[in-house]
PDB file of C-alpha atoms in Angstrom:
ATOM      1  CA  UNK A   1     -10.170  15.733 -28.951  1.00  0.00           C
ATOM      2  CA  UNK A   2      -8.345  13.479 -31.335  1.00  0.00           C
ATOM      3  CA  UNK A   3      -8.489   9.961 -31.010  1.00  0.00           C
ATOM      4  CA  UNK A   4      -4.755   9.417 -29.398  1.00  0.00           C
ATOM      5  CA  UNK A   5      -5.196  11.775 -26.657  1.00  0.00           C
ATOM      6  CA  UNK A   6      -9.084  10.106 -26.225  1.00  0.00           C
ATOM      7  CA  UNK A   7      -7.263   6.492 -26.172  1.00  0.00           C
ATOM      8  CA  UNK A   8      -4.396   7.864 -23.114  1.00  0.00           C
ATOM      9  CA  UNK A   9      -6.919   9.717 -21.508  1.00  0.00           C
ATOM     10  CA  UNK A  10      -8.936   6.706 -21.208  1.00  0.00           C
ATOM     11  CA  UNK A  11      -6.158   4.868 -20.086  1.00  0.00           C
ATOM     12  CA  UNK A  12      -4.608   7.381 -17.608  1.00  0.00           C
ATOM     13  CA  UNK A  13      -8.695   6.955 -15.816  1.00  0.00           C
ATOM     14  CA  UNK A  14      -8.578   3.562 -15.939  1.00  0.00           C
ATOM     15  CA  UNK A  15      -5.567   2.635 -14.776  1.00  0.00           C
ATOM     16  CA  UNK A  16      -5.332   5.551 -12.229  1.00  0.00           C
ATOM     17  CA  UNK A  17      -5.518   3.002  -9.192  1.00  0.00           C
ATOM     18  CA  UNK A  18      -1.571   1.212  -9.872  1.00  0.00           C
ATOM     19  CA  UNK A  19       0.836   2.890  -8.762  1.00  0.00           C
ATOM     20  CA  UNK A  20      -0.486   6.467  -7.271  1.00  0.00           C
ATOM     21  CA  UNK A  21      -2.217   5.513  -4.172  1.00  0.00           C
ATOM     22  CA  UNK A  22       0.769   4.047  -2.236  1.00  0.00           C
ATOM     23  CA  UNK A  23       2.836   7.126  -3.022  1.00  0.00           C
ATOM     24  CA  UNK A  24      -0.368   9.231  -2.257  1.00  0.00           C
ATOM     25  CA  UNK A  25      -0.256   7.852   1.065  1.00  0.00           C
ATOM     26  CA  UNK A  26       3.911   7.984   1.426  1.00  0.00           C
ATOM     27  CA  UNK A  27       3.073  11.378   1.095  1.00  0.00           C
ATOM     28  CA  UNK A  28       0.680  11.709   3.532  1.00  0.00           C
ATOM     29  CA  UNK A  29       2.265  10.198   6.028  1.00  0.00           C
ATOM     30  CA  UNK A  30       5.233  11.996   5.689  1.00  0.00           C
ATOM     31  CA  UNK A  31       4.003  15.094   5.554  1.00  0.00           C
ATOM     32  CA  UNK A  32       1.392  15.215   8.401  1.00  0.00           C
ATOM     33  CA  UNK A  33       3.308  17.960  10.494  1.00  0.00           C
ATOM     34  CA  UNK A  34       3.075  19.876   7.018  1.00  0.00           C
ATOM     35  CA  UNK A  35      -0.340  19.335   6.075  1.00  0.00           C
ATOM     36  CA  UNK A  36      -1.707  20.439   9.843  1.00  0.00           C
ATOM     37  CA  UNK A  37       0.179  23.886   9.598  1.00  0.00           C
ATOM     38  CA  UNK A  38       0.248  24.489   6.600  1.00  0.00           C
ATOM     39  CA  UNK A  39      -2.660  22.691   4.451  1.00  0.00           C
ATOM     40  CA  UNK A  40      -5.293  21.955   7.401  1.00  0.00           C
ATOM     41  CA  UNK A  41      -7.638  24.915   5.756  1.00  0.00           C
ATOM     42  CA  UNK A  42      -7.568  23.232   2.319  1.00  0.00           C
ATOM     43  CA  UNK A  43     -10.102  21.112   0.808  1.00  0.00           C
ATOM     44  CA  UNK A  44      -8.788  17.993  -0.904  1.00  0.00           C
ATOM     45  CA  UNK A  45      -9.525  17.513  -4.399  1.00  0.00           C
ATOM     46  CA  UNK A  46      -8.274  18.440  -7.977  1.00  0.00           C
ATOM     47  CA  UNK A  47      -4.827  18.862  -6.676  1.00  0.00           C
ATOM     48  CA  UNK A  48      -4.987  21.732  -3.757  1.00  0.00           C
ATOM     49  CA  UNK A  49      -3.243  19.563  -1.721  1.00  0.00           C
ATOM     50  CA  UNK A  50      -0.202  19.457  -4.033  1.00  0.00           C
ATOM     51  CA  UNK A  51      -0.371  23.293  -4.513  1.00  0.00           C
ATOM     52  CA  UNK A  52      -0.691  23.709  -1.177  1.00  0.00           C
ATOM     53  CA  UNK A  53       2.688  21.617  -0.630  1.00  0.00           C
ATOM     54  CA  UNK A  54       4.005  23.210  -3.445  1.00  0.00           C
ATOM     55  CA  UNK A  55       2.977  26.453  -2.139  1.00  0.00           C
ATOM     56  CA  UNK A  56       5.095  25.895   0.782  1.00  0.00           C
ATOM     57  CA  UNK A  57       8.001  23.638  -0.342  1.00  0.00           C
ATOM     58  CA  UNK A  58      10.901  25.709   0.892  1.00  0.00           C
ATOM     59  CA  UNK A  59       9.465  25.048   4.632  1.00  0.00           C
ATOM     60  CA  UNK A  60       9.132  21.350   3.879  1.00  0.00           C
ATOM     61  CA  UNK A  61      10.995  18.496   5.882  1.00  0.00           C
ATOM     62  CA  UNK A  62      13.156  16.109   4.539  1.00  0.00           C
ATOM     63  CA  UNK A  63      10.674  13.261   4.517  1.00  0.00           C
ATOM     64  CA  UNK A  64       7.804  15.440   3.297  1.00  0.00           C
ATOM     65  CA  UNK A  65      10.447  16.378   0.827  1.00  0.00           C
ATOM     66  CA  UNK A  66      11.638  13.047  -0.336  1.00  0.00           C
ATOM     67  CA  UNK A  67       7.757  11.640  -0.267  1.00  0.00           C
ATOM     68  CA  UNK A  68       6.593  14.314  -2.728  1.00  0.00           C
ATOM     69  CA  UNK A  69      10.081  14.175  -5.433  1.00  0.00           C
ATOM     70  CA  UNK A  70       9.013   9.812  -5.024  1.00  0.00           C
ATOM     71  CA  UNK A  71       5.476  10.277  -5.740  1.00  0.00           C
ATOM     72  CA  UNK A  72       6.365  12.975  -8.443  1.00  0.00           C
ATOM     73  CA  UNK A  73       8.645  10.424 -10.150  1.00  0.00           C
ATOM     74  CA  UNK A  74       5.700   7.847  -9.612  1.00  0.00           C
ATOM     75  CA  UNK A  75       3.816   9.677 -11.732  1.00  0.00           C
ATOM     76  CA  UNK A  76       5.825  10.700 -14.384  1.00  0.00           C
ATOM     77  CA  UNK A  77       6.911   7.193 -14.401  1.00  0.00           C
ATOM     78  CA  UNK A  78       3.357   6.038 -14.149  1.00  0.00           C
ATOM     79  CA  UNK A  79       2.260   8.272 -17.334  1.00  0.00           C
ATOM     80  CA  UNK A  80       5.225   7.456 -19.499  1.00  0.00           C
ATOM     81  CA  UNK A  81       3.768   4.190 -19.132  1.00  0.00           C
ATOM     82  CA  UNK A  82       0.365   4.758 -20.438  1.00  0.00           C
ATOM     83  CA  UNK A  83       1.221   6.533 -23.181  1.00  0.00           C
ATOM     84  CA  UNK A  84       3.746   3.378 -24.456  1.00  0.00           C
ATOM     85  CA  UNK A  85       0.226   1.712 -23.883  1.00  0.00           C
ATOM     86  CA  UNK A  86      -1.860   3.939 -25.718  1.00  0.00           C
ATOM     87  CA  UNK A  87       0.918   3.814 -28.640  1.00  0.00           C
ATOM     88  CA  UNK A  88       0.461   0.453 -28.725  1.00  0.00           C
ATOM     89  CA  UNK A  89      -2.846  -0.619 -27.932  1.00  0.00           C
ATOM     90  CA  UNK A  90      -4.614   2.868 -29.041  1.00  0.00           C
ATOM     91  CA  UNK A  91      -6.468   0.808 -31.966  1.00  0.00           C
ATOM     92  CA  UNK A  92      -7.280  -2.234 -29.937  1.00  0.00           C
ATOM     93  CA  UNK A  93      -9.026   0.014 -27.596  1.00  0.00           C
ATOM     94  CA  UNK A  94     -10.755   1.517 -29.608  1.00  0.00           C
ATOM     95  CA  UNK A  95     -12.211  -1.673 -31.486  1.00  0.00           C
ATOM     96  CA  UNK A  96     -12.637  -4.163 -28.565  1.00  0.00           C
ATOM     97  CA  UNK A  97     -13.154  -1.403 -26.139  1.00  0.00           C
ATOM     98  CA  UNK A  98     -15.244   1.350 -27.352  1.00  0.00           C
ATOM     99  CA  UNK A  99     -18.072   0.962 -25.377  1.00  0.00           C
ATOM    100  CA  UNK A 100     -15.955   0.549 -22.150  1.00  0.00           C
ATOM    101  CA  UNK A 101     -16.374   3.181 -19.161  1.00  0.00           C
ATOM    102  CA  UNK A 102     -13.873   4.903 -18.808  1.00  0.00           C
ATOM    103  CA  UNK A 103     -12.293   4.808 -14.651  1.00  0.00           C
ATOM    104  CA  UNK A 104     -11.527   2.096 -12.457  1.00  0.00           C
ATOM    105  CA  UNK A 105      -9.054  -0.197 -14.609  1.00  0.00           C
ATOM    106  CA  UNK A 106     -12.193  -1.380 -17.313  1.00  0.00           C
ATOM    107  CA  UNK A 107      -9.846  -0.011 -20.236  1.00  0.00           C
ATOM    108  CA  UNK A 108      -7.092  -1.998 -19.072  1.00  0.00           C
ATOM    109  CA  UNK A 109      -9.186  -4.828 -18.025  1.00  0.00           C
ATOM    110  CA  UNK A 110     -10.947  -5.443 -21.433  1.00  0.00           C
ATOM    111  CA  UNK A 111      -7.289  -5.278 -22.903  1.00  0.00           C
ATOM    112  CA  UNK A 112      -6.525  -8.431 -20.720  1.00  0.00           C
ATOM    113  CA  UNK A 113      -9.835 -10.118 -21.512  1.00  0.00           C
ATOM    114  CA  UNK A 114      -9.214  -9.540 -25.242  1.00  0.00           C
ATOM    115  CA  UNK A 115      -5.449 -10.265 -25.050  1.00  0.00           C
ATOM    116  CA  UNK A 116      -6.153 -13.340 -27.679  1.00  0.00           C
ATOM    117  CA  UNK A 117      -7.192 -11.310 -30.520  1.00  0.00           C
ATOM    118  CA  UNK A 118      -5.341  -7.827 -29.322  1.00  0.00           C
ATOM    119  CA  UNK A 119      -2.238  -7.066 -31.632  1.00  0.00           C
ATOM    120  CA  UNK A 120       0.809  -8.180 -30.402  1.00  0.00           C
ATOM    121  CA  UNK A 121       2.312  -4.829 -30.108  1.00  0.00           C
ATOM    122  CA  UNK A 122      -0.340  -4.596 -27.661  1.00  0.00           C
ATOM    123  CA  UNK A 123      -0.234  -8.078 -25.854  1.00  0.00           C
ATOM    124  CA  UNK A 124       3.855  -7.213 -24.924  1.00  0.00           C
ATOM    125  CA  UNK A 125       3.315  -4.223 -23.456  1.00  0.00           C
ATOM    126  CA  UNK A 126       0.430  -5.126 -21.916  1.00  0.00           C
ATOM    127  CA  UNK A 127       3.064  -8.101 -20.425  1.00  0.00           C
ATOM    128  CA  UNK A 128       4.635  -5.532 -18.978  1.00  0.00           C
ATOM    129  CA  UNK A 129       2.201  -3.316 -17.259  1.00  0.00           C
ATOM    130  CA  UNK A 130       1.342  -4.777 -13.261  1.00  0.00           C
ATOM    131  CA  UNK A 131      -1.818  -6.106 -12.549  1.00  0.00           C
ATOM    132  CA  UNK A 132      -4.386  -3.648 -10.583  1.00  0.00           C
ATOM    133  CA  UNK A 133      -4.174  -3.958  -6.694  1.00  0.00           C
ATOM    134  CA  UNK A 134      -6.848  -5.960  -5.164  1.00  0.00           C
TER     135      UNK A 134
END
């Protein structure tokens, strides 16, 4: 794996917990009438509830609908985002960072805790990004 996609796999982990859970449960919610007939046999995990929506996305309603194009856009959104990062942090990371776990927002934490001697490339995107949820 070459360093790059290392450094925005790292950060995709670590930063997984920003934007995807509130549009994981917008989906949810609008979609329980979908999910009981049509998912209610399928174990969660590694993206068989998508498929399973997916699967079935011509019998969808319009919420379930509208909650799965937001969360999609969430995403892509979400990723576009860590790769700017990993652009422009990708060497920080991996000299102020390299012995980091990677999952639960420690990439993206040790950016903030190194911010003074990060590259400033770095430190203004890093302005950008939100802050984890508490």
């Amino acid at each position: 794996m070459s360093k790059l996609v290392a450094v925005h796999f790292a950060l995709a982990l670590s930063a997984a917990a920003w934007h995807a859970p509130a549009s994981a449960a917008s989906v949810l919610e609008a979609c329980k009438p979908e999910l009981a007939t049509f998912c209610a046999e399928v174990t969660p995990g590694h993206g068989r509830i998508s498929a399973c929506l997916y699967a079935h996305e011509e019998k969808l309603s319009e919420a379930c609908d509208a909650a799965t194009v937001e969360m999609a856009d969430t995403l892509d959104l979400f990723f576009a985002r860590i790769r700017e990062v990993g652009i422009a942090c990708g060497e920080d990371i991996h000299t102020h960072c390299e012995g980091i776990a990677i999952g639960g927002g420690r990439i993206m934490s040790c950016l903030r805790e190194n911010v003074s001697v990060v590259s400033a490339s770095c430190t203004a995107i890093m302005e950008t990004m939100p802050t984890p949820a508490e």
